Coordinates of C-alpha atoms in Angstrom, one line a residue:
X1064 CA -34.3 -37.7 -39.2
X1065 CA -31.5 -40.1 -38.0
X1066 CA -30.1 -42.5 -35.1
X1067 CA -26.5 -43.8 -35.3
X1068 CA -23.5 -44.4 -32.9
X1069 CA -20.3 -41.9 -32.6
X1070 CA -17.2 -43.6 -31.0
X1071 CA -13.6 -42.6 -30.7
X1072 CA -11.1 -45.8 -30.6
X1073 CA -8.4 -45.5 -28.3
X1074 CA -9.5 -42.9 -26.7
X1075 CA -11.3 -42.6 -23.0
X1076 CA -14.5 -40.6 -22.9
X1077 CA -13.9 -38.9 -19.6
X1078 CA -11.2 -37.6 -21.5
X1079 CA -12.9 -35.7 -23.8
X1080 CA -14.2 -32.1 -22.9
X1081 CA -16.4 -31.3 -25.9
X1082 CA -16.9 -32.2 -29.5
X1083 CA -17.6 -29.5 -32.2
X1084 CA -19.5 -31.4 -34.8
X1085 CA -21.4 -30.8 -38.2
X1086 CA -24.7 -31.7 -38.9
X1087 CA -26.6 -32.1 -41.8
X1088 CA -30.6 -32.7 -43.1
X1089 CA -31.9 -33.0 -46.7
X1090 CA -34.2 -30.5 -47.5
X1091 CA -36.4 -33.1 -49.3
X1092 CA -37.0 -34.7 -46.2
X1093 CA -37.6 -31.3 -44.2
X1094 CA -40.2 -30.6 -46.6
X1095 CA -42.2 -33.5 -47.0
X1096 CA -43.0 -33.5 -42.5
X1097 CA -42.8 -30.2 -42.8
X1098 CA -39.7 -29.3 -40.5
X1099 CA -38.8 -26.1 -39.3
X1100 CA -35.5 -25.2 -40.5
X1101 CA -34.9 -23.7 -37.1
X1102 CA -35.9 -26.7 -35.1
X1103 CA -33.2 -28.9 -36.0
X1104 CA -31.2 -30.2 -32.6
X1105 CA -28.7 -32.9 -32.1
X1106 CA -30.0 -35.7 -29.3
X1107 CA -27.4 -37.3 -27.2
X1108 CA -28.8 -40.6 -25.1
X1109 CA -28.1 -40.8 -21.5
X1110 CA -25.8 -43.9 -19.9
X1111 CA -29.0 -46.1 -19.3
X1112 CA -29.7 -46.7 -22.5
X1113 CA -31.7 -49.8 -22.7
X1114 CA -34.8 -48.8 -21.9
X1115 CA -35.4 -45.9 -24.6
X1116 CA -36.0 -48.1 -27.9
X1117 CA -38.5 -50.2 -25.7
X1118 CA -40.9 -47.6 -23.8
X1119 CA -40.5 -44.7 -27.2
X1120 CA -39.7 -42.4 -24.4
X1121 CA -37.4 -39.1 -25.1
X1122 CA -36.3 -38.7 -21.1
X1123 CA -33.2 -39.7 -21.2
X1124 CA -32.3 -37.8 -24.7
X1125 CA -30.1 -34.4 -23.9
X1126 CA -31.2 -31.8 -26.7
X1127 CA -28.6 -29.2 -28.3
X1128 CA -29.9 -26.7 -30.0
X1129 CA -27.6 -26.1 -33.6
X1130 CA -26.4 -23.3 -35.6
X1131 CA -27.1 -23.0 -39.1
X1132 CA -24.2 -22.7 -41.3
X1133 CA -25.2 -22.8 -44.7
X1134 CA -27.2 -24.6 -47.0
X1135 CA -26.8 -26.0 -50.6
X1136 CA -29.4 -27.0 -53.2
X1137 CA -29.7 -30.3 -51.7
X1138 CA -29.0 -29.9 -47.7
X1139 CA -28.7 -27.5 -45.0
X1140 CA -25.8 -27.5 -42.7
X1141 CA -25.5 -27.2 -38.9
X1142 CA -23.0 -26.9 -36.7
X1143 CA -23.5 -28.6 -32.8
X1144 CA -21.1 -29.4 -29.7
X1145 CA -21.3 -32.1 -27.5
X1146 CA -19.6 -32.9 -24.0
X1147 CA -18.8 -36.8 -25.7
X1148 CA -20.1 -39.1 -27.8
X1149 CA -22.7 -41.8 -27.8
X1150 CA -26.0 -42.5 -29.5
X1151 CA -27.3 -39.7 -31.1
X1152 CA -30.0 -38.7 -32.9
X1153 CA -31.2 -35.4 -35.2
X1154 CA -34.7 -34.6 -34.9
X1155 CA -36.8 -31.5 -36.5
X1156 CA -40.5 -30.0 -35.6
X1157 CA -43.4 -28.4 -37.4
X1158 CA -42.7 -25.3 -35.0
X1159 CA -40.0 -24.3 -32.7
X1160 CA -39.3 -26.2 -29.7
X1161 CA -41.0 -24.4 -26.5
X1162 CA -38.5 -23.2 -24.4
X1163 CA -37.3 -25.3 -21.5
X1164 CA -34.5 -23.5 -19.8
X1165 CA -34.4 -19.8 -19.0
X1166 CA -30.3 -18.6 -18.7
X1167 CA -29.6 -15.3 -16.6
X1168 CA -26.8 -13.6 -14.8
X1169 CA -23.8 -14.1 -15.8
X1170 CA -20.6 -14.0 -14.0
X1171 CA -17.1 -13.5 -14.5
X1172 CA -14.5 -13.2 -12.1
X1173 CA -11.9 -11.9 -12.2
X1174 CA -12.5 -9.5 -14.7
X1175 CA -8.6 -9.4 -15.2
X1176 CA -6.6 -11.9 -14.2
X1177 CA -3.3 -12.6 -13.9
X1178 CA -1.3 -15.1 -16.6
X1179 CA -1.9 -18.3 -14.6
X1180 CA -4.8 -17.4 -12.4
X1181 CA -8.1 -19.1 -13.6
X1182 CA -11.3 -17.5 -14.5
X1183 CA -14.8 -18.8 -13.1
X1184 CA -17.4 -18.0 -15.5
X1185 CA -20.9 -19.0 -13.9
X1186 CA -24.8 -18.4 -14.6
X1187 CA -28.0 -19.2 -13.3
X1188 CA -30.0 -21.8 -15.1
X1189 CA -33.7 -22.4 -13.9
X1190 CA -35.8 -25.3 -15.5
X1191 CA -39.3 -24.0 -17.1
X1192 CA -41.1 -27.7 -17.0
X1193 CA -42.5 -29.6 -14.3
X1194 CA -40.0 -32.6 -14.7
X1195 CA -35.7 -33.3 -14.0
X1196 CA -33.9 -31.8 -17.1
X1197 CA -30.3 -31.8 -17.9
X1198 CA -29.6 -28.8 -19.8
X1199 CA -26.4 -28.8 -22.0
X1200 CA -24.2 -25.7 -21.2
X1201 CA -21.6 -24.6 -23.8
X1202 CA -19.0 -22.0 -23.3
X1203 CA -18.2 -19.8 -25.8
X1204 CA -14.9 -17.8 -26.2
X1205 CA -14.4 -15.5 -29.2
X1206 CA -17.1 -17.4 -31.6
X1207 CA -15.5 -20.9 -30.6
X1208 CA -16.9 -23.3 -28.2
X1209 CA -14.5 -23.6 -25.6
X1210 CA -16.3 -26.1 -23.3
X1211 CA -19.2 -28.2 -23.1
X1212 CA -20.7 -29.9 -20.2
X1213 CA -24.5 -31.1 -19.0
X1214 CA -26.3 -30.1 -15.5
X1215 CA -29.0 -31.6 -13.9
X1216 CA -32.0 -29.3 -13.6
X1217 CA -34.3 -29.9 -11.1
X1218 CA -38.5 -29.7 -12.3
X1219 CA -39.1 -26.0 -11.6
X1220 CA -36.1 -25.0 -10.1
X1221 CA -32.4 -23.4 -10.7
X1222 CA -29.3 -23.9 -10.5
X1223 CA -25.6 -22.7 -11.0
X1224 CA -23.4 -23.6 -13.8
X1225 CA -19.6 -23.2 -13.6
X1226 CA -16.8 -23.4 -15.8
X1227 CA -13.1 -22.9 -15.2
X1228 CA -10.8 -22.1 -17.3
X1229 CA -7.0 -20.6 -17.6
X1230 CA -6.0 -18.6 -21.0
X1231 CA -2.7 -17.2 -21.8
X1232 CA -2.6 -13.5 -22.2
X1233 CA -5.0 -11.8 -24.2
X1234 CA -8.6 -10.2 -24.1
X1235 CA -11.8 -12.7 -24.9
X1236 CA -15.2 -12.3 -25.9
X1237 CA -17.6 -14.8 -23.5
X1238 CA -20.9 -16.4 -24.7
X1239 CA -23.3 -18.4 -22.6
X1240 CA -26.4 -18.6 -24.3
X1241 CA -27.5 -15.1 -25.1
X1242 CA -25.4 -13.8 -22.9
X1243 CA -22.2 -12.3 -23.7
X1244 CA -19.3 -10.8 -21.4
X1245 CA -15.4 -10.3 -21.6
X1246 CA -12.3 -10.5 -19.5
X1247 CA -8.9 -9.8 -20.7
X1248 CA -5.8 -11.6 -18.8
X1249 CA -3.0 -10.0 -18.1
X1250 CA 0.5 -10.6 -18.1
X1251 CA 2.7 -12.1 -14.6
X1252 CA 4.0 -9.1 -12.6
X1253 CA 7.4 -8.3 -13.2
X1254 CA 9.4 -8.4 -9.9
X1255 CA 10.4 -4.6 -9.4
X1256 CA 14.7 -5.1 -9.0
X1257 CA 15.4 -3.5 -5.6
X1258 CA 19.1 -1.4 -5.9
X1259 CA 20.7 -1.8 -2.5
X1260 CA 23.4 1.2 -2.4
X1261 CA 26.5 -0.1 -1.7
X1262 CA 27.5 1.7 1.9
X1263 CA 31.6 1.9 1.2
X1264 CA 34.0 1.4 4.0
X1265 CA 35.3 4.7 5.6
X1266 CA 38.6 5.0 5.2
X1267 CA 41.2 3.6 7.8
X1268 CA 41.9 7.1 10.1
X1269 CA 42.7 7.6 13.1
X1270 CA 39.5 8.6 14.9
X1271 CA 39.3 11.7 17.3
X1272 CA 38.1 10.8 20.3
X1273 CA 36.0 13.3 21.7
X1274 CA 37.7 15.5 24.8
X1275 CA 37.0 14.7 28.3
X1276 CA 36.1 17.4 30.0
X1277 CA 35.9 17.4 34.0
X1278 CA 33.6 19.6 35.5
X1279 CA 34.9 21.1 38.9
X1280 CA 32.2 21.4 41.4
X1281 CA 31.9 25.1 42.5
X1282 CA 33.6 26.3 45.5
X1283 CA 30.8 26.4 48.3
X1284 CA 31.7 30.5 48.7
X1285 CA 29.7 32.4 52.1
X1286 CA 26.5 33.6 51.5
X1287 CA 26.4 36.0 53.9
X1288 CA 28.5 39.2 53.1
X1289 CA 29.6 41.0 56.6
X1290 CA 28.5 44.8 56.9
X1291 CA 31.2 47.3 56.8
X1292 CA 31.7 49.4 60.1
X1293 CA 30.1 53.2 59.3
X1294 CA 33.4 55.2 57.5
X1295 CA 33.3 58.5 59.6
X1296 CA 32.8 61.4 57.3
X1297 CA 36.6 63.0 56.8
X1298 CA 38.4 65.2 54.6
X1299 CA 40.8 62.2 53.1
X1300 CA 39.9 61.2 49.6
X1301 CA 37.7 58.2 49.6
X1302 CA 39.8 55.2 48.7
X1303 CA 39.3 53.9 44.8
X1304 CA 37.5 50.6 45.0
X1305 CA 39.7 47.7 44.2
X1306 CA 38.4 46.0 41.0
X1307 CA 37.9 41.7 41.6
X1308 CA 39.4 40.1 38.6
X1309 CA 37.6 38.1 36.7
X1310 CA 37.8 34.7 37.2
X1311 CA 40.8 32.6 35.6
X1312 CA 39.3 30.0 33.3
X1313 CA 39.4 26.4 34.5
X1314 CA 42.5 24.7 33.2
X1315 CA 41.7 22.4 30.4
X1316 CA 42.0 18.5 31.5
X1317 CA 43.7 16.3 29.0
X1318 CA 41.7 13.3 27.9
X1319 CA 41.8 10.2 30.3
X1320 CA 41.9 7.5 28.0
X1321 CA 44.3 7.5 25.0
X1322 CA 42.5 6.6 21.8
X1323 CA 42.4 2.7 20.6
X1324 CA 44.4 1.4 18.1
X1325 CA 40.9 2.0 14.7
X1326 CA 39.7 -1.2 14.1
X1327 CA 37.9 -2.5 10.6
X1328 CA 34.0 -1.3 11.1
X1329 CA 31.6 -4.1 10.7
X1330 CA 28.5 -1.9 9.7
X1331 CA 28.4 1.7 9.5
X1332 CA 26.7 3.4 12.8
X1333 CA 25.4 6.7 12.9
X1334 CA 27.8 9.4 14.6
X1335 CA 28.0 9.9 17.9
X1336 CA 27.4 13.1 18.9
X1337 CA 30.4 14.5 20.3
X1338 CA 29.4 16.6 23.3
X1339 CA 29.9 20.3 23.6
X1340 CA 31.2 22.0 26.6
X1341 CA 28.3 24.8 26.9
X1342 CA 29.8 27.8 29.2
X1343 CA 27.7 28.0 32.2
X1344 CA 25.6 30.7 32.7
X1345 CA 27.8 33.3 35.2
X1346 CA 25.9 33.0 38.6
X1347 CA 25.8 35.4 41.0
X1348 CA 28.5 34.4 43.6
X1349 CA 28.5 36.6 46.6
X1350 CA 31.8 37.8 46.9
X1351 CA 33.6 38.7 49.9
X1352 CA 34.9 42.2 50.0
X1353 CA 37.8 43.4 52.0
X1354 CA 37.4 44.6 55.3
X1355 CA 36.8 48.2 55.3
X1356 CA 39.6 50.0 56.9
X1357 CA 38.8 51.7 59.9
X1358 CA 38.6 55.3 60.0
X1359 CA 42.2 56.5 60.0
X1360 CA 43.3 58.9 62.4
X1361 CA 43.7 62.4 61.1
X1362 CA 46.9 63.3 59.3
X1363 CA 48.1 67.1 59.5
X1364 CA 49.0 67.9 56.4
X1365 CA 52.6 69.1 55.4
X1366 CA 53.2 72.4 57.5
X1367 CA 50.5 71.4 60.1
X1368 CA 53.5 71.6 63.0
X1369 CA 53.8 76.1 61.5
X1370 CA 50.5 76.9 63.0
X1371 CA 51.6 77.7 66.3
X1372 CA 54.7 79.8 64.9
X1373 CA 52.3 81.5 62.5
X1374 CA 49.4 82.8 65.7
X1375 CA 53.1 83.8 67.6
X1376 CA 53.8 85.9 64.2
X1377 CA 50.7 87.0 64.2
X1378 CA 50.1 88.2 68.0
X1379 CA 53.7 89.8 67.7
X1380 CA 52.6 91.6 64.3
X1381 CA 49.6 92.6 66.3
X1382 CA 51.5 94.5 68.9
X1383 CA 54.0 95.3 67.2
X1384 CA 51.4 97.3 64.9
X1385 CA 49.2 98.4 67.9
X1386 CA 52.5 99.1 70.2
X1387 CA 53.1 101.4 66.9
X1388 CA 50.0 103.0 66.4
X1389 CA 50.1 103.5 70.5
X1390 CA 53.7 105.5 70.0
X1391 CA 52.2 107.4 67.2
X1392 CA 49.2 108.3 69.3
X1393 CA 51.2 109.5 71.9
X1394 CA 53.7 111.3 70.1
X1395 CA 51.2 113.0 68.1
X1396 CA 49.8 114.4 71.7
X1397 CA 53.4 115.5 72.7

């Protein structure tokens, strides 16, 4: 349809990341070759140039395929983006262009970033024809063309497209091709505040310092406990055991060390323990007994020295009382 020259003054083309342009074609001229109103693409020539007006060849032209926007009586509209500017042509066919590039898996990651982190959106391109092709990518966010960018193709093979980009916080909509997708970035993590609790000073006392307590080491008392001579079986009462008294507790020991002057604590410390004096468990300690007393001579009881006195009574009594009953005897005979 038509060949002509777009350039920006002042303005580098490496600068440039893609240009969203609009197109249009007179329907007169569509209908007299018969155009396809679907066929319409926007050709952008390659860097080496020279040779396309001489050899008629379309190799070095980069097709992009355009969206119709609307038409009028006279024209119909297209819109198209390009990765920069140069010599470009529009062209149209009887049918629809055969398809040359087959798109497939995309790829988005991550899924949600982070305000600030970029997102890698990627896909698989794989040429259909037999010869090198560039294929022009575009990305789409949210019905907009966010970039634009050629890859070379190799004849019959595939090949990975990338695009990097960093959005401010939001969710978007992702178009590559027919393929669609979405990510949503999120916002930067808040820093969680971390409350340190104040630990406050104890106050200024004058600490207790634990008591000392000395442990006397036991008495080494005899074992052996020496057998009590045989007590010789006597009418005296048996003597009432003594009772051992119980053993006087241990005098307490005043502390050793008299307590420092408190000094300003440079970090709290966890308490010390302050030890506690457990009793000890009573052992059996053999105990020496008194020496039984030997067996004690017998004591007469009170009036024991009578007994002779009391047999003289009694022999006299006896013949006094037989000496009577003799005189009785005999005077009864007289």
């Amino acid at each position: 349809y038509s060949i002509f020259d777009i350039q920006i003054e002042g303005m580098n083309p490496t600068d440039m990341g893609a240009a969203h342009s609009t197109i249009y074609v007179d329907k007169t001229w569509m209908a007299k070759n018969n155009i396809h109103k679907w066929s319409i693409q926007l050709n952008r020539l390659t860097e080496d140039t020279d040779t396309v007006y001489v050899t008629k060849t379309w190799k070095n032209w980069v097709p992009f395929s355009t969206k119709r926007l609307y038409e009028t009586d006279d024209r119909i509209y297209y819109s198209v983006v390009v990765p920069g500017f140069s010599t470009v042509s529009i062209s149209g066919s009887e049918n629809l262009p055969d398809k040359i590039f087959e798109v497939s898996q995309l790829r988005i990651r991550p899924v949600i970033p982070r305000v600030g982190e970029p997102v890698t959106i990627s896909a698989t391109v794989k040429n259909l024809t037999g010869v090198d092709r560039t294929y022009p990518a575009n990305l789409w966010l949210d019905e907009t063309i966010e970039q634009s960018s050629s890859f070379d193709i190799p004849a019959s093979g595939s090949s990975t497209i990338t695009f990097n980009i960093d959005n401010p916080k939001g969710s978007y909509e992702v178009r590559v091709e027919q393929l669609t997708g979405s990510f949503s970035v999120a916002g930067a993590p808040t820093a969680t505040p971390v409350i340190v609790a104040a630990v406050a000073a104890p106050a200024a006392a004058t600490p207790t310092p634990a008591p000392v307590v000395e442990i006397s080491a036991p008495t080494k008392v005899p074992t052996a406990v020496p057998e009590a001579a045989p007590i010789a079986p006597t009418r005296t009462s048996v003597p009432t055991a003594t009772q051992i008294p119980a053993p006087t507790a241990m005098p307490a020991v005043a502390p050793t060390a008299k307590p420092k002057a408190p000094t300003a604590p440079t970090a709290p410390t966890a308490p010390t323990a302050t030890p506690v004096v457990t009793p000890l468990e009573p052992t059996a300690t053999p105990v020496t007994l008194a020496p039984t007393p030997e067996a004690p001579e017998p004591v007469e009881e009170e009036g024991g020295g009578n007994i002779g006195l009391i047999i003289a009574i009694a022999v006299i009594a006896l013949v006094v009382i037989g000496g009577g009953v003799g005189f009785m005897v005999m005077k009864n005979k007289g």
